[in-house]
């Protein structure tokens, strides 16, 4: 029964990811901690996220423009590695609170139409990639910075989802390699991994299909609600840790 619940939780998170291009961690991590330790969740979810991003990158491949976002991808890897390193040595609660409040504030501004057009320059891409990668590696809040950056450019729905899929693929691959080097994977995790993969496969495919029926305006509002929710959950997590 526990494996069925784990698969269902992953199904819900993957459906959200397939629908919008991000957000699986909002559901998956929040609910899986009720059944599994974080030491198991983090490495196994990295494998699941890698495969999920691979699938979405493939089905959205026509909308991927790697050269346009290369600095975002490169600095995302660097930021993730720095975040992983600092996570083991520095108390980042204060930084998590600041990041959560910033993300929530920007999401509210975008919701009410207060928005600015950010230039797509290597410097801004690099800054966003570092921030998102660092948040991913250290604060488990990697999605919102890059989501808000792409939202400011008003990308079409499929281009938005495709760019996120590639970005999260790069970050997930970085995490999997990092955890492998740290020898964080164990044979005992295999049944849990299989349950997660079962839920991920069905949920991602279904979410991708449903996404086709969303209007651009509804898609944008769902995205901003998820970003705000991610910030609120990170704020709550920081409060519990303090």
GROMACS .gro file of C-alpha atoms in nm:
model
  242
    1UNK     CA    1   0.000   0.000   0.000
    2UNK     CA    2   0.285   0.240   0.081
    3UNK     CA    3   0.430   0.201  -0.269
    4UNK     CA    4   0.089   0.271  -0.421
    5UNK     CA    5   0.065   0.596  -0.221
    6UNK     CA    6   0.417   0.692  -0.328
    7UNK     CA    7   0.326   0.630  -0.692
    8UNK     CA    8   0.006   0.835  -0.656
    9UNK     CA    9   0.193   1.126  -0.500
   10UNK     CA   10   0.444   1.121  -0.784
   11UNK     CA   11   0.162   1.099  -1.037
   12UNK     CA   12   0.010   1.423  -0.904
   13UNK     CA   13   0.346   1.602  -0.904
   14UNK     CA   14   0.435   1.476  -1.252
   15UNK     CA   15   0.093   1.576  -1.387
   16UNK     CA   16   0.163   1.930  -1.270
   17UNK     CA   17   0.508   1.923  -1.428
   18UNK     CA   18   0.371   1.792  -1.756
   19UNK     CA   19   0.100   2.059  -1.750
   20UNK     CA   20   0.312   2.367  -1.679
   21UNK     CA   21   0.676   2.261  -1.717
   22UNK     CA   22   0.757   2.279  -1.345
   23UNK     CA   23   0.605   2.232  -0.999
   24UNK     CA   24   0.638   1.859  -0.935
   25UNK     CA   25   0.843   1.924  -0.623
   26UNK     CA   26   0.561   2.129  -0.470
   27UNK     CA   27   0.354   1.814  -0.435
   28UNK     CA   28   0.610   1.535  -0.442
   29UNK     CA   29   0.853   1.660  -0.178
   30UNK     CA   30   0.582   1.803   0.048
   31UNK     CA   31   0.389   1.475   0.064
   32UNK     CA   32   0.668   1.220   0.031
   33UNK     CA   33   0.833   1.347   0.351
   34UNK     CA   34   0.534   1.199   0.533
   35UNK     CA   35   0.647   0.852   0.425
   36UNK     CA   36   1.018   0.873   0.344
   37UNK     CA   37   1.330   1.042   0.486
   38UNK     CA   38   1.477   1.330   0.286
   39UNK     CA   39   1.799   1.133   0.250
   40UNK     CA   40   1.602   0.890   0.033
   41UNK     CA   41   1.373   1.142  -0.138
   42UNK     CA   42   1.644   1.375  -0.266
   43UNK     CA   43   1.863   1.129  -0.461
   44UNK     CA   44   1.575   0.918  -0.594
   45UNK     CA   45   1.376   1.220  -0.708
   46UNK     CA   46   1.683   1.345  -0.892
   47UNK     CA   47   1.670   1.034  -1.113
   48UNK     CA   48   1.295   1.073  -1.160
   49UNK     CA   49   1.334   1.442  -1.246
   50UNK     CA   50   1.604   1.360  -1.499
   51UNK     CA   51   1.382   1.109  -1.681
   52UNK     CA   52   1.079   1.339  -1.658
   53UNK     CA   53   1.277   1.628  -1.808
   54UNK     CA   54   1.411   1.395  -2.078
   55UNK     CA   55   1.057   1.301  -2.181
   56UNK     CA   56   0.932   1.661  -2.185
   57UNK     CA   57   1.240   1.779  -2.374
   58UNK     CA   58   1.175   1.514  -2.637
   59UNK     CA   59   0.803   1.584  -2.690
   60UNK     CA   60   0.871   1.959  -2.697
   61UNK     CA   61   1.193   1.935  -2.899
   62UNK     CA   62   1.060   2.152  -3.183
   63UNK     CA   63   1.034   2.444  -2.941
   64UNK     CA   64   1.384   2.412  -2.792
   65UNK     CA   65   1.639   2.680  -2.880
   66UNK     CA   66   1.957   2.587  -2.695
   67UNK     CA   67   2.176   2.866  -2.832
   68UNK     CA   68   1.926   3.128  -2.721
   69UNK     CA   69   1.947   3.017  -2.356
   70UNK     CA   70   2.299   2.871  -2.336
   71UNK     CA   71   2.417   3.104  -2.058
   72UNK     CA   72   2.112   3.018  -1.851
   73UNK     CA   73   2.198   2.646  -1.878
   74UNK     CA   74   2.571   2.677  -1.813
   75UNK     CA   75   2.539   2.898  -1.507
   76UNK     CA   76   2.254   2.680  -1.378
   77UNK     CA   77   2.501   2.393  -1.345
   78UNK     CA   78   2.756   2.613  -1.167
   79UNK     CA   79   2.493   2.748  -0.930
   80UNK     CA   80   2.370   2.399  -0.845
   81UNK     CA   81   2.721   2.280  -0.756
   82UNK     CA   82   2.782   2.587  -0.539
   83UNK     CA   83   2.445   2.536  -0.368
   84UNK     CA   84   2.519   2.169  -0.298
   85UNK     CA   85   2.855   2.264  -0.147
   86UNK     CA   86   2.719   2.540   0.077
   87UNK     CA   87   2.426   2.326   0.188
   88UNK     CA   88   2.662   2.108   0.388
   89UNK     CA   89   2.852   2.394   0.553
   90UNK     CA   90   2.630   2.704   0.589
   91UNK     CA   91   2.300   2.783   0.758
   92UNK     CA   92   2.092   2.923   0.474
   93UNK     CA   93   1.761   2.985   0.651
   94UNK     CA   94   1.790   3.365   0.627
   95UNK     CA   95   1.870   3.347   0.257
   96UNK     CA   96   1.577   3.109   0.202
   97UNK     CA   97   1.340   3.356   0.368
   98UNK     CA   98   1.468   3.641   0.152
   99UNK     CA   99   1.440   3.438  -0.167
  100UNK     CA  100   1.088   3.320  -0.079
  101UNK     CA  101   0.967   3.675  -0.010
  102UNK     CA  102   1.122   3.802  -0.335
  103UNK     CA  103   0.961   3.523  -0.540
  104UNK     CA  104   0.619   3.579  -0.382
  105UNK     CA  105   0.639   3.958  -0.433
  106UNK     CA  106   0.733   3.928  -0.801
  107UNK     CA  107   0.458   3.670  -0.861
  108UNK     CA  108   0.200   3.908  -0.711
  109UNK     CA  109   0.325   4.194  -0.929
  110UNK     CA  110   0.301   3.980  -1.242
  111UNK     CA  111  -0.049   3.865  -1.144
  112UNK     CA  112  -0.175   4.224  -1.128
  113UNK     CA  113  -0.005   4.323  -1.451
  114UNK     CA  114   0.289   4.507  -1.297
  115UNK     CA  115   0.561   4.358  -1.513
  116UNK     CA  116   0.887   4.462  -1.672
  117UNK     CA  117   1.055   4.329  -1.985
  118UNK     CA  118   1.400   4.193  -1.902
  119UNK     CA  119   1.655   4.205  -2.181
  120UNK     CA  120   1.772   3.863  -2.294
  121UNK     CA  121   2.142   3.935  -2.242
  122UNK     CA  122   2.419   3.688  -2.143
  123UNK     CA  123   2.462   3.879  -1.814
  124UNK     CA  124   2.096   3.850  -1.712
  125UNK     CA  125   2.077   3.490  -1.827
  126UNK     CA  126   2.391   3.411  -1.630
  127UNK     CA  127   2.261   3.585  -1.317
  128UNK     CA  128   1.927   3.403  -1.341
  129UNK     CA  129   2.096   3.068  -1.403
  130UNK     CA  130   2.327   3.110  -1.104
  131UNK     CA  131   2.039   3.218  -0.881
  132UNK     CA  132   1.810   2.935  -0.994
  133UNK     CA  133   2.087   2.676  -0.978
  134UNK     CA  134   2.197   2.789  -0.634
  135UNK     CA  135   1.837   2.789  -0.514
  136UNK     CA  136   1.797   2.439  -0.653
  137UNK     CA  137   2.110   2.306  -0.487
  138UNK     CA  138   2.083   2.482  -0.152
  139UNK     CA  139   1.726   2.601  -0.098
  140UNK     CA  140   1.510   2.353  -0.297
  141UNK     CA  141   1.361   2.662  -0.468
  142UNK     CA  142   1.519   2.636  -0.812
  143UNK     CA  143   1.209   2.667  -1.027
  144UNK     CA  144   1.068   3.013  -0.944
  145UNK     CA  145   1.368   3.231  -1.042
  146UNK     CA  146   1.394   3.091  -1.394
  147UNK     CA  147   1.014   3.068  -1.429
  148UNK     CA  148   0.977   3.438  -1.347
  149UNK     CA  149   1.263   3.526  -1.580
  150UNK     CA  150   1.101   3.339  -1.871
  151UNK     CA  151   0.758   3.478  -1.780
  152UNK     CA  152   0.891   3.832  -1.817
  153UNK     CA  153   0.976   3.748  -2.179
  154UNK     CA  154   0.617   3.636  -2.243
  155UNK     CA  155   0.723   3.317  -2.419
  156UNK     CA  156   0.455   3.111  -2.588
  157UNK     CA  157   0.333   2.821  -2.375
  158UNK     CA  158   0.525   2.543  -2.552
  159UNK     CA  159   0.846   2.746  -2.583
  160UNK     CA  160   0.819   2.825  -2.212
  161UNK     CA  161   0.770   2.458  -2.120
  162UNK     CA  162   1.045   2.340  -2.356
  163UNK     CA  163   1.302   2.584  -2.214
  164UNK     CA  164   1.215   2.481  -1.859
  165UNK     CA  165   1.238   2.113  -1.953
  166UNK     CA  166   1.592   2.154  -2.084
  167UNK     CA  167   1.696   2.370  -1.788
  168UNK     CA  168   1.564   2.116  -1.537
  169UNK     CA  169   1.725   1.833  -1.735
  170UNK     CA  170   2.064   2.000  -1.695
  171UNK     CA  171   2.009   2.058  -1.322
  172UNK     CA  172   1.879   1.704  -1.264
  173UNK     CA  173   2.176   1.551  -1.447
  174UNK     CA  174   2.410   1.761  -1.233
  175UNK     CA  175   2.239   1.636  -0.917
  176UNK     CA  176   2.246   1.271  -1.026
  177UNK     CA  177   2.618   1.287  -1.103
  178UNK     CA  178   2.684   1.467  -0.774
  179UNK     CA  179   2.488   1.212  -0.571
  180UNK     CA  180   2.658   0.925  -0.755
  181UNK     CA  181   3.000   1.064  -0.666
  182UNK     CA  182   2.884   1.096  -0.305
  183UNK     CA  183   2.762   0.732  -0.318
  184UNK     CA  184   2.412   0.834  -0.209
  185UNK     CA  185   2.239   0.561  -0.412
  186UNK     CA  186   2.160   0.225  -0.252
  187UNK     CA  187   2.002  -0.098  -0.376
  188UNK     CA  188   1.739  -0.069  -0.101
  189UNK     CA  189   1.602   0.242  -0.275
  190UNK     CA  190   1.510   0.048  -0.590
  191UNK     CA  191   1.145  -0.040  -0.498
  192UNK     CA  192   1.079   0.322  -0.406
  193UNK     CA  193   1.240   0.441  -0.728
  194UNK     CA  194   1.024   0.204  -0.935
  195UNK     CA  195   0.706   0.331  -0.763
  196UNK     CA  196   0.810   0.690  -0.831
  197UNK     CA  197   0.886   0.612  -1.194
  198UNK     CA  198   0.547   0.446  -1.244
  199UNK     CA  199   0.364   0.754  -1.115
  200UNK     CA  200   0.594   0.986  -1.307
  201UNK     CA  201   0.544   0.816  -1.642
  202UNK     CA  202   0.165   0.827  -1.636
  203UNK     CA  203   0.138   1.171  -1.474
  204UNK     CA  204   0.381   1.347  -1.707
  205UNK     CA  205   0.222   1.208  -2.023
  206UNK     CA  206  -0.129   1.298  -1.905
  207UNK     CA  207  -0.025   1.649  -1.797
  208UNK     CA  208   0.138   1.710  -2.133
  209UNK     CA  209  -0.180   1.610  -2.316
  210UNK     CA  210  -0.404   1.828  -2.098
  211UNK     CA  211  -0.171   2.126  -2.141
  212UNK     CA  212  -0.273   2.150  -2.506
  213UNK     CA  213  -0.623   2.257  -2.403
  214UNK     CA  214  -0.517   2.545  -2.178
  215UNK     CA  215  -0.542   2.900  -2.308
  216UNK     CA  216  -0.229   3.114  -2.284
  217UNK     CA  217  -0.389   3.337  -2.018
  218UNK     CA  218  -0.500   3.044  -1.802
  219UNK     CA  219  -0.159   2.881  -1.840
  220UNK     CA  220   0.007   3.202  -1.724
  221UNK     CA  221  -0.218   3.233  -1.418
  222UNK     CA  222  -0.161   2.871  -1.317
  223UNK     CA  223   0.214   2.931  -1.349
  224UNK     CA  224   0.206   3.238  -1.123
  225UNK     CA  225  -0.006   3.057  -0.861
  226UNK     CA  226   0.251   2.777  -0.855
  227UNK     CA  227   0.540   3.020  -0.821
  228UNK     CA  228   0.368   3.198  -0.531
  229UNK     CA  229   0.292   2.860  -0.368
  230UNK     CA  230   0.656   2.754  -0.401
  231UNK     CA  231   0.765   3.072  -0.225
  232UNK     CA  232   0.506   3.028   0.050
  233UNK     CA  233   0.611   2.667   0.111
  234UNK     CA  234   0.978   2.766   0.122
  235UNK     CA  235   0.890   3.039   0.374
  236UNK     CA  236   0.703   2.789   0.589
  237UNK     CA  237   0.991   2.543   0.568
  238UNK     CA  238   1.237   2.813   0.677
  239UNK     CA  239   1.011   2.906   0.969
  240UNK     CA  240   1.000   2.543   1.084
  241UNK     CA  241   1.378   2.516   1.061
  242UNK     CA  242   1.445   2.834   1.260
   0.00000   0.00000   0.00000
